[in-house]
Coordinates of C-alpha atoms and ligand atoms in Angstrom, one line a residue:
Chain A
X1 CA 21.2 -15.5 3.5
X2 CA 19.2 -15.6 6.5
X3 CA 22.1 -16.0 8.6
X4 CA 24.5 -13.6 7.5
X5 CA 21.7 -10.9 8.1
X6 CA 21.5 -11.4 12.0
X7 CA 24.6 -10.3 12.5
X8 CA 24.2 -6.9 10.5
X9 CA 25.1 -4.5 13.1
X10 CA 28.1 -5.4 14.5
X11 CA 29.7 -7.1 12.0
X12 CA 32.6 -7.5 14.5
X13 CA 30.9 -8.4 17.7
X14 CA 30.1 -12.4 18.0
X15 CA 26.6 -10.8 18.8
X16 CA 23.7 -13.3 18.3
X17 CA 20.9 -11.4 19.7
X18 CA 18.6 -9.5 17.6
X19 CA 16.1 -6.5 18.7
X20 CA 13.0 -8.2 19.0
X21 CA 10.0 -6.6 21.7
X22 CA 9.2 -10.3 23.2
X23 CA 6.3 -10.2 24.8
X24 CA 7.4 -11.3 28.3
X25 CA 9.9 -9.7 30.8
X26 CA 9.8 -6.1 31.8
X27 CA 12.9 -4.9 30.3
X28 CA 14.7 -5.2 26.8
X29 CA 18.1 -4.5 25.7
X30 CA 18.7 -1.9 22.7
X31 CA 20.6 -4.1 19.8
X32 CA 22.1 -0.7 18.7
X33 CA 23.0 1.7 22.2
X34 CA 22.6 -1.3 24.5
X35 CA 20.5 0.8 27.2
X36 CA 18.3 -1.5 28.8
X37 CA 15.1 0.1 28.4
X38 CA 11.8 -0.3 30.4
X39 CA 9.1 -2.1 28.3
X40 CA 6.4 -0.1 29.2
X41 CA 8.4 3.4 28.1
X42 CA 9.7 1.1 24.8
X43 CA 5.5 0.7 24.3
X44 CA 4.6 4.3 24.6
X45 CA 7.3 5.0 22.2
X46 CA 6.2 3.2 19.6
X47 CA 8.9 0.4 19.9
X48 CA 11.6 2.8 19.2
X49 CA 14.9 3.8 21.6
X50 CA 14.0 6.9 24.0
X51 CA 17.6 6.6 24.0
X52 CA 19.2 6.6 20.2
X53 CA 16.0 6.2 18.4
X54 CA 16.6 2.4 17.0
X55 CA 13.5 1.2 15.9
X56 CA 12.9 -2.0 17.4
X57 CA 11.5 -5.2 15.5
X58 CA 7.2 -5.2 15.6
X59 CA 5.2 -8.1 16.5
X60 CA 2.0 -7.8 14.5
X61 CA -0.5 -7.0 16.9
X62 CA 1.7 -3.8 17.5
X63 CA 1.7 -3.2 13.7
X64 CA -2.1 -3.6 13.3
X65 CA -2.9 -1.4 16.2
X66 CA -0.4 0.8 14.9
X67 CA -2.0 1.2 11.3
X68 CA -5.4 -0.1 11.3
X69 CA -8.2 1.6 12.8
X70 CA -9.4 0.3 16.0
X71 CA -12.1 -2.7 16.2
X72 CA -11.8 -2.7 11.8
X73 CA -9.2 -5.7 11.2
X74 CA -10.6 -8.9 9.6
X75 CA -8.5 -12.0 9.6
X76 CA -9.2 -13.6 6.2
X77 CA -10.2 -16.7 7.2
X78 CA -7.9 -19.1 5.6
X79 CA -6.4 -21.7 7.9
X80 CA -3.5 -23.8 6.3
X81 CA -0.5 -25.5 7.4
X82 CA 2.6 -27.0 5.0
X83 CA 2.8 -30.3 4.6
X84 CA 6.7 -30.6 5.2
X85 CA 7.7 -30.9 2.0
X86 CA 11.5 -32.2 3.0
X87 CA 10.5 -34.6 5.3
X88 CA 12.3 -33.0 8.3
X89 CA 11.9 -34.0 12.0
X90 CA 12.3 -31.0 13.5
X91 CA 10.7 -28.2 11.4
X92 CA 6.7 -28.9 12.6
X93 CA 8.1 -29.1 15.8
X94 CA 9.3 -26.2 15.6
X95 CA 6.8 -24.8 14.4
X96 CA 4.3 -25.9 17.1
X97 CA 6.2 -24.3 19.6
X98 CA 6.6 -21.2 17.4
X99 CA 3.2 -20.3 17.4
X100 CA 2.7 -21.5 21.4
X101 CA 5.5 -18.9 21.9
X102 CA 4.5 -16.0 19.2
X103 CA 0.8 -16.4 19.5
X104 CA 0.9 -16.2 15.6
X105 CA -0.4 -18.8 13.4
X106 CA 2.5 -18.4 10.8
X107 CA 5.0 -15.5 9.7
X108 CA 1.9 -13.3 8.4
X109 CA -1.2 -12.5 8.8
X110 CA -3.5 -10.8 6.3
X111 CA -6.9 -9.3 6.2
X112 CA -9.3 -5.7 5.7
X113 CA -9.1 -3.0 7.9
X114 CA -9.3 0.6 8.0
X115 CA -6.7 3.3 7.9
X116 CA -8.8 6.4 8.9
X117 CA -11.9 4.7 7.7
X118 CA -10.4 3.8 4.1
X119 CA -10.7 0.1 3.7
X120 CA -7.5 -1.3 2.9
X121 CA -6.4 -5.2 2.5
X122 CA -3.7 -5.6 4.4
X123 CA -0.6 -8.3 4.9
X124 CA 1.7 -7.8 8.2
X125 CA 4.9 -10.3 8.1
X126 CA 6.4 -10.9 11.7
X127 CA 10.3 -11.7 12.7
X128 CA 9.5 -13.3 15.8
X129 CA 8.2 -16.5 13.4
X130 CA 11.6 -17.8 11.8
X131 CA 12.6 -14.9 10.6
X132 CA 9.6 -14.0 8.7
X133 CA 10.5 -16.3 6.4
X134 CA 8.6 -17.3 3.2
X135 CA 6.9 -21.2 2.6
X136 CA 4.1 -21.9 1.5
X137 CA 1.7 -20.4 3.9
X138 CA 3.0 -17.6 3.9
X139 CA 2.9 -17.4 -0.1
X140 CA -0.3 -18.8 -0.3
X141 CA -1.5 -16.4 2.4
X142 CA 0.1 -13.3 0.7
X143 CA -1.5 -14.7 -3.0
X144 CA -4.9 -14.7 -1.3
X145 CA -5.0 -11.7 0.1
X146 CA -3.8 -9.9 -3.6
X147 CA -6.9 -11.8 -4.9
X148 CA -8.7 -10.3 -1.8
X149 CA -8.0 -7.0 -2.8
X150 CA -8.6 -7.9 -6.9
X151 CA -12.0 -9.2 -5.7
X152 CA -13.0 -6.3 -3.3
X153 CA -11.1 -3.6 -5.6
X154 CA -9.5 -2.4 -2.2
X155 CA -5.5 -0.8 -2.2
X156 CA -3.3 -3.4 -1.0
X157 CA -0.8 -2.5 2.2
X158 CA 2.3 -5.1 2.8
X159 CA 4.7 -4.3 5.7
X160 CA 7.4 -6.7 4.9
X161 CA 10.1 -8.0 7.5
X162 CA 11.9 -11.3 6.6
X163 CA 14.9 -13.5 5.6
X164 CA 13.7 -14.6 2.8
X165 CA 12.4 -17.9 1.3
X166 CA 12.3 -20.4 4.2
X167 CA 15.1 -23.0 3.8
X168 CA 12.8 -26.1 5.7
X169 CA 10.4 -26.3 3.0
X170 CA 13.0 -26.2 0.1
X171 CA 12.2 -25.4 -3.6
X172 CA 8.7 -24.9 -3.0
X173 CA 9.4 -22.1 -0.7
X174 CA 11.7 -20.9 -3.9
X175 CA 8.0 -21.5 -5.9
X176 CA 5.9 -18.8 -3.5
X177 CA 8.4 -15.8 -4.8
X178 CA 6.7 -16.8 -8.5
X179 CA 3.3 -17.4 -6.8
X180 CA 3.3 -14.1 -5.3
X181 CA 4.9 -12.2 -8.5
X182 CA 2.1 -13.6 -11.1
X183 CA -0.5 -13.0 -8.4
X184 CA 0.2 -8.9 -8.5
X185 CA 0.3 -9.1 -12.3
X186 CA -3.3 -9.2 -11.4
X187 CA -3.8 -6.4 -9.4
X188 CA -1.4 -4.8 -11.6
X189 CA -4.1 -5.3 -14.4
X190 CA -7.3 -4.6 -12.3
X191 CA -5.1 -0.8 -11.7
X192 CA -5.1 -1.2 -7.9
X193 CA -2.6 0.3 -6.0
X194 CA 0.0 -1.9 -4.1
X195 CA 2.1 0.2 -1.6
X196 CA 5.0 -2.1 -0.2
X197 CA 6.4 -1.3 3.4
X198 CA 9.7 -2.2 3.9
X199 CA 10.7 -2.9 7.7
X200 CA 13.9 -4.1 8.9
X201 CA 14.7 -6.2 8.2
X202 CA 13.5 -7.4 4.5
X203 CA 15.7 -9.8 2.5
X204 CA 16.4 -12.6 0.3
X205 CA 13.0 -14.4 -1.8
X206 CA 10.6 -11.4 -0.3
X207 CA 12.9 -8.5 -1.4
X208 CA 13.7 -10.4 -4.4
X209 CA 9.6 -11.0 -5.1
X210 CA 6.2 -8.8 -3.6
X211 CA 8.3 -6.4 -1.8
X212 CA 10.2 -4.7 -4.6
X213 CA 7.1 -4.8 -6.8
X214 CA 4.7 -2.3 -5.4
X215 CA 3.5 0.7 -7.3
X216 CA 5.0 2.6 -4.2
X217 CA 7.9 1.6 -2.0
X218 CA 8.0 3.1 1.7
X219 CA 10.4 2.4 4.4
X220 CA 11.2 2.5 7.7
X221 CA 14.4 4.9 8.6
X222 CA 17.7 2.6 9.3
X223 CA 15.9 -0.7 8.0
X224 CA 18.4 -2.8 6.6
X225 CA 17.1 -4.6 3.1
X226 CA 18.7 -6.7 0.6
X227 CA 18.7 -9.5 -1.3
X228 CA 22.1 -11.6 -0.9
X229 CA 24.0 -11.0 3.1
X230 CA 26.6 -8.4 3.0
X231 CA 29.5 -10.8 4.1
X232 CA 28.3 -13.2 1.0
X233 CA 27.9 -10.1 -1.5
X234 CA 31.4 -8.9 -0.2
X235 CA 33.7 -12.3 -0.6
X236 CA 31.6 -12.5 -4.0
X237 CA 32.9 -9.8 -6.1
X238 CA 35.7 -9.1 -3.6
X239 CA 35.4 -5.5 -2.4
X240 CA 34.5 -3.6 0.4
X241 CA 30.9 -2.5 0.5
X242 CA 29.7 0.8 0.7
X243 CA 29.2 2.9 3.8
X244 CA 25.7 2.2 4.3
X245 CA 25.1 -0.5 1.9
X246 CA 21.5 -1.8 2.1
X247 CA 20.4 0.8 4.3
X248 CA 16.7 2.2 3.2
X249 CA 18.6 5.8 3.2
X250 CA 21.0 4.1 0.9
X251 CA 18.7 2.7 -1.2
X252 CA 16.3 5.8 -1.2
X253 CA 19.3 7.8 -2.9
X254 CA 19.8 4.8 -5.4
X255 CA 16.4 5.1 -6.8
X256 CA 14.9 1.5 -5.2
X257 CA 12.7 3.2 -2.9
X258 CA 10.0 5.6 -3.1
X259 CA 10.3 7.4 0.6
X260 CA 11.6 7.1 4.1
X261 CA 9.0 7.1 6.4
X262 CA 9.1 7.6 10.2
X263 CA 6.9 4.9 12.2
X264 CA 4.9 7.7 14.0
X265 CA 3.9 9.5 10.7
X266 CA 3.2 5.6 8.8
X267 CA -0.1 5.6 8.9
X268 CA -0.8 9.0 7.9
X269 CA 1.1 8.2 5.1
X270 CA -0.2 5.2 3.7
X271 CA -3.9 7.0 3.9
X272 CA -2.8 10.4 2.2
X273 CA -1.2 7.9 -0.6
X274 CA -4.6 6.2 -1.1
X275 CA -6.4 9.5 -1.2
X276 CA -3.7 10.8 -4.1
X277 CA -4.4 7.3 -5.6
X278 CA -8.1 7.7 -5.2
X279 CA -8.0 11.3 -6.8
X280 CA -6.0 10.2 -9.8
X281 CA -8.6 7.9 -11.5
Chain B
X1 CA 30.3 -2.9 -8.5
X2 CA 28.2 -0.5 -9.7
X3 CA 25.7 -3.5 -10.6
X4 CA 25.8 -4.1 -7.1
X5 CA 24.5 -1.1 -5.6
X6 CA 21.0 -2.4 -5.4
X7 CA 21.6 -5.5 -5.4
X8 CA 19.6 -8.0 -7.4
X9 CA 16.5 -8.4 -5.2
X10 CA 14.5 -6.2 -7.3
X11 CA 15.7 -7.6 -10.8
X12 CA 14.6 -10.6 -9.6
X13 CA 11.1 -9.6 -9.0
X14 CA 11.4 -7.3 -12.1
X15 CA 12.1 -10.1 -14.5
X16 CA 9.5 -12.6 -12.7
X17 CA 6.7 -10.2 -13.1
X18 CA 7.7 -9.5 -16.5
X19 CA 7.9 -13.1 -17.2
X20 CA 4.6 -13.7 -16.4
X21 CA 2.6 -11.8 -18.3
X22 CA 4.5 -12.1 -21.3
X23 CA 2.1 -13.0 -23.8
X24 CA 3.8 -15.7 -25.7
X25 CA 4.6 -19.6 -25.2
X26 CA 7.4 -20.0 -22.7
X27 CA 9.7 -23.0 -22.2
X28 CA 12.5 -23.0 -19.7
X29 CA 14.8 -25.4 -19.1
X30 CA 17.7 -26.3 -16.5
X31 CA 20.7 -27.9 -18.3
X32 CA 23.0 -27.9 -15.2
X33 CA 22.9 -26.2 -11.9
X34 CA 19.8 -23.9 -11.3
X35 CA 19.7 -21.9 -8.2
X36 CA 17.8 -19.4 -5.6
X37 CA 16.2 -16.8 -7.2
X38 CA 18.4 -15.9 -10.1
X39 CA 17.5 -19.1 -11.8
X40 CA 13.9 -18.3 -10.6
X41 CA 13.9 -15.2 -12.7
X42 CA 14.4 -16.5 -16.1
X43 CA 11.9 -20.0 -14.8
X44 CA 8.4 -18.2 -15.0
X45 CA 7.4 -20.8 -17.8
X46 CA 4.5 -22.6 -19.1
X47 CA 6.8 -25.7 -19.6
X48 CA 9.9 -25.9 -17.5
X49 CA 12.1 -29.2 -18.6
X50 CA 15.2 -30.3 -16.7
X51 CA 18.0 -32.7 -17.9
X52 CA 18.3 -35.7 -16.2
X53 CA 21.2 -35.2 -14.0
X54 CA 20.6 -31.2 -14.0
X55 CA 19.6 -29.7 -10.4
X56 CA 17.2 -27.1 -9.2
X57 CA 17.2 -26.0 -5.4
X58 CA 16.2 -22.6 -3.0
X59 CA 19.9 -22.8 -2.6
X60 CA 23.2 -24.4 -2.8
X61 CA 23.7 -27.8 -0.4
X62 CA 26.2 -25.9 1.4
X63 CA 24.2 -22.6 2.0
X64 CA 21.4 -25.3 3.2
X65 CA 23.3 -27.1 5.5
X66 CA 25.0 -23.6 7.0
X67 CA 21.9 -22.6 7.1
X68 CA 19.6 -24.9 8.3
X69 CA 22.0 -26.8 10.7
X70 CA 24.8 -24.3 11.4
X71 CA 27.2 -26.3 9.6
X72 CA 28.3 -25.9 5.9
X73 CA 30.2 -29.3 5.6
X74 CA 26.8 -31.3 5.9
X75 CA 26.8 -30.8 1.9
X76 CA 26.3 -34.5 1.3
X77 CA 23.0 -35.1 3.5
X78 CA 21.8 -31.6 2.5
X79 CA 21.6 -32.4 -1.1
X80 CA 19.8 -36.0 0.2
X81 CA 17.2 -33.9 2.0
X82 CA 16.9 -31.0 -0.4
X83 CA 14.5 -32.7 -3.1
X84 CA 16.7 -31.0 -5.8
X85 CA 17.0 -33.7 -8.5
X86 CA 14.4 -33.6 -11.7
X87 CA 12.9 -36.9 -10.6
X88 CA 12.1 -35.1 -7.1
X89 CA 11.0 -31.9 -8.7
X90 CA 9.1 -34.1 -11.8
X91 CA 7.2 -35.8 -8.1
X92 CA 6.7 -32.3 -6.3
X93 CA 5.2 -30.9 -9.7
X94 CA 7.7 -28.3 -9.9
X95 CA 9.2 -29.3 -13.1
X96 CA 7.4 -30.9 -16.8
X97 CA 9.4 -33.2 -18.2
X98 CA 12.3 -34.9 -17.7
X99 CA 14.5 -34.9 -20.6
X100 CA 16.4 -38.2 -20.7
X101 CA 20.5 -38.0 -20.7
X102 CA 22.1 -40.7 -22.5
X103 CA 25.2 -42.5 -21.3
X104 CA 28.4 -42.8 -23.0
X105 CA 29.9 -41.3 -25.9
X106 CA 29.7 -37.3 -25.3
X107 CA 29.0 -36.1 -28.4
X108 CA 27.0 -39.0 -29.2
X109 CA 24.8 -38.4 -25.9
X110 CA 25.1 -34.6 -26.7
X111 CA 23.7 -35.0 -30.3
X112 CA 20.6 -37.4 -28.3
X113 CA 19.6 -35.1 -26.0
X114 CA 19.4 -31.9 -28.5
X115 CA 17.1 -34.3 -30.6
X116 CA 14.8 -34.8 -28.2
X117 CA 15.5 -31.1 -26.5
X118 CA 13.9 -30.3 -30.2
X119 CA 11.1 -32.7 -29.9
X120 CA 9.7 -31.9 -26.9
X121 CA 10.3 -27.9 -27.7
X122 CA 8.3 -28.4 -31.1
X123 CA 6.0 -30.3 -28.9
X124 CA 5.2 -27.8 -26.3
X125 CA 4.9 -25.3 -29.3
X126 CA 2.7 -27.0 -31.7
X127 CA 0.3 -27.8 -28.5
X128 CA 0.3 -24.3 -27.8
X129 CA -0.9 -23.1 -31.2
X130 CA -4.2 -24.1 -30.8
X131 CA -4.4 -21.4 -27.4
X132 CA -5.4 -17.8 -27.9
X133 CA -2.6 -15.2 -26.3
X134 CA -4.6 -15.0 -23.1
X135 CA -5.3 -18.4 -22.4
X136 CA -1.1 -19.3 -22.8
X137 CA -0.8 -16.5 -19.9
X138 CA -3.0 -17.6 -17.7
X139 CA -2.2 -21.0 -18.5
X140 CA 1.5 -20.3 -16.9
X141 CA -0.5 -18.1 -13.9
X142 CA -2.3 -20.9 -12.9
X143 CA 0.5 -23.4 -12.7
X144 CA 2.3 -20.9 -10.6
X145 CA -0.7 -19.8 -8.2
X146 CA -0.9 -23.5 -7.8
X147 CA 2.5 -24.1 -6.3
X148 CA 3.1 -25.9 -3.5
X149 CA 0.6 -28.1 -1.5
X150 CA -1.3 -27.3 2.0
X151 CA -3.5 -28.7 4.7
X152 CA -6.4 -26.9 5.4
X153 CA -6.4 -27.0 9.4
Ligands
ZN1 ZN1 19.1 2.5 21.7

C-alpha cells in the first residue's frame, strides 16, 4: 500500500522523491513542475507552488499555525511509546532518529485550540514521520483526543495525511483502525460534530477507518486518497483506472466527499462549519 | 469496476462503525486466511475465535516483506516475524479462543471442529444472556479501545 502511493505522480518516472517542506536547506524542488523554489517564497505561500500551484506536504507546526489561533494550542498531555510488538531491530531505531530529525514525538499530535476563538479539539497527522502511518500511538492518541472532545463536548477537527496502518507494529496497528471507529461511535452518540480533513496524501487503514467517518468530509484540491495503491487496484481487477482516479476532485463528483477546500480559505471553513453546527441544535 | 470507483476505504470504516454499535451479541471467527482491513470490517466482535491453523495479519507476508524490506520474496521470514498465527494473536490478546483443529480424517476432523465451533458459539451466547443490550456494546467497545499495549514515557 504504502509503497505503491509514493510513486503516484509519475507513474512512469523511477521517481523516489516525494514533496515534503524539510525543514533545513533553503531551496526545495516542486514534485509536480520541478521548479526549484526558494523556501522562504514556498513559506509565504502557504507551502504551495508560486509556480503550478502544487500543494506541498505540511509539517504540523505549519498546519497548527495555519488553523489554530495563535498562543491557543494545548498538547494533550499523553506521552506514550509502542512497545515493538514484532520484535524488530530496526523500527525503534528508527524511530529515535525520526523524531531527532522531525522534531515530532510520533505521526500526530492532538490537542484544544482555537479557530477564531471557537474551541476546537484538534488531531494533525504528519508525512514527514513514516508516512503518517497508523500504530498504536497514533490510535491511541487519535482515541484520546475523541474522548477529549466527548468529555469537553468540543467539535472535533482531523487533518489526515498517511499510508495507512504502519506495517512495523503488525496486527495491532490493523487493531487501532477498530480502536478509532468504536471511539467515534461515541462522539457520534454524544451529537458532536467530527469534520475530517483529508490532505494528500490519505490512504490505506486511516482512509479505510476515522477519516472516511466524519459527519463532514473536506479536502484539499489535487490530494490523492485511497484505500488500496492504484498499481495494486489496477493488476487486481485488470483494467485501466480512471482519469483521475483517487483524486479529491474525483471523489468529490462520486459522492465520498463533502467539499474541496483551498488551503488559504481552510480555516475559514472549518469555523463557518462549526457556527452552522452550532446554529442547528 | 463500478464498485471500484471509491474504493473500499470507506466501506470499511462504514461496516466497522456499524459493527460496533450493533446492539446484539457478536461472534467472529477466522476459518482460513483473514486479512488488512476487509477482514477487519466484518471482526468488530465481542468474541473473535480463530481455527487453529487459520491466520490473521495487517497484510499478506508478501505485501509485508515488499513493504517493510523492499523485497517481496522474503515471504517466509515475514510470516515468522508477522505474529499472524492464533497462538500469537491468542498471546497479543487480539483473538478469544483458539478452536482446536483435529488431525486426520477430513470429514472426521471437519465434523470435530463444527462440534466444538457449536459449543463455544452456544457458550459465548448463553454467557451473554445474562447482559442487558448496552452492556454487550460496550462490552465489545472496551475490548477494542483497549487494543494494543504502550509505555507511558
Ligand atoms: Zn510546481
Amino acid at each position: 500500500m504504502i509503497v505503491d502511493k509514493m510513486k503516484k505522480r509519475e507513474p512512469s518516472a523511477k521517481n523516489k522523491n516525494v514533496t515534503i517542506d524539510i525543514p533545513v536547506g533553503k531551496w526545495a524542488k516542486c514534485d509536480n513542475c520541478k521548479e526549484i523554489i526558494y523556501k522562504d517564497v514556498l513559506k509565504e505561500n502557504l507551502s504551495i507552488c508560486p509556480n503550478c500551484g502544487h500543494y506541498f506536504r505540511m509539517h504540523i507546526n505549519k498546519r497548527l499555525k495555519l488553523i489554530i489561533d495563535d498562543g491557543t494550542y494545548k498538547r494533550f498531555d499523553i506521552n506514550i511509546e509502542t512497545t515493538n510488538p514484532l520484535e524488530l531491530e530496526e523500527y525503534p531505531k528508527k524511530l529515535k532518529s525520526l523524531r531527532e530529525k522531525t522534531g515530532l514525538q510520533e505521526a500526530v499530535a492532538c490537542g484544544t485550540g482555537k479557530i477564531k476563538g471557537e474551541e476546537i479539539v484538534i488531531c494533525i497527522m504528519d508525512s514527514g514521520f513514516l508516512m503518517g502511518s497508523m500504530g498504536v500511538v497514533v490510535g491511541e492518541k487519535i482515541t484520546y483526543a475523541i474522548e477529549q472532545a466527548i468529555e469537553k463536548k468540543l467539535p472535533l477537527v482531523i487533518f489526515s495525511v498517511s499510508g495507512g496502518a504502519r506495517m512495523q507494529e503488525g496486527i495491532i496497528s490493523l487493531m487501532q483502525m477498530a480502536k478509532t471507529t468504536a471511539a467515534l461511535t461515541k462522539l457520534d452518540k454524544a451529537g458532536l460534530l467530527y469534520i475530517s480533513v483529508l490532505t494528500d496524501p490519505t490512504y490505506g487503514g486511516v482512509t479505510a477507518s476515522f477519516a472516511s467517518l466524519g459527519d463532514i468530509i473536506l479536502a484539499e484540491p489535487g490530494a490523492m486518497i485511497g484505500f488500496a495503491g492504484q498499481r495494486v487496484i489496477s493488476q487486481t481487477i485488470g483494467e485501466t483506472l480512471p482519469e483521475g482516479f483517487q483524486t479529491s476532485e474525483f471523489l468529490l463528483e462520486h459522492g465520498f466527499i463533502d467539499k474541496i477546500v483551498e488551503r488559504k480559505d481552510l480555516k475559514d471553513t472549518i469555523y463557518k462549519l462549526i457556527q452552522f453546527h452550532k446554529e442547528g441544535k | 469496476m463500478e464498485q471500484k470507483k471509491e474504493d473500499s476505504g470507506e466501506a470499511i470504516a462504514k461496516s466497522m462503525f456499524e459493527m460496533a454499535r450493533l446492539k446484539v451479541p457478536i461472534i467472529s471467527i477466522v476459518i482460513g486466511e483473514g486479512s488488512s482491513g476487509g477482514a477487519l470490517a466484518i471482526a468488530i466482535a465481542n468474541k473473535v475465535f480463530m481455527l487453529e491453523n487459520s491466520i490473521y495479519s495487517i497484510l499478506s507476508p508478501e505485501g509485508f516483506s515488499s513493504i517493510l524490506w523492499k523485497d517481496s520474496s522474503k515471504t517466509k521470514e515475514a510470516a515468522e516475524k508477522m505474529k499472524l498465527t492464533a497462538k500469537d494473536l491468542y498471546e497479543l490478546n487480539v483473538i478469544d479462543k483458539i478452536i482446536k483443529e483435529p488431525n486426520g480424517d477430513e470429514e472426521e476432523s471437519f465434523r470435530k471442529i463444527s462440534q466444538n465451533l457449536k459449543k463455544e458459539i452456544k457458550s459465548v451466547i448463553s454467557e451473554m444472556n445474562d447482559n442487558s443490550l448496552e452492556e454487550i456494546v460496550e462490552d465489545r467497545y472496551l475490548k477494542f479501545r483497549n487494543m494494543g499495549d504502550f509505555i507511558n514515557i
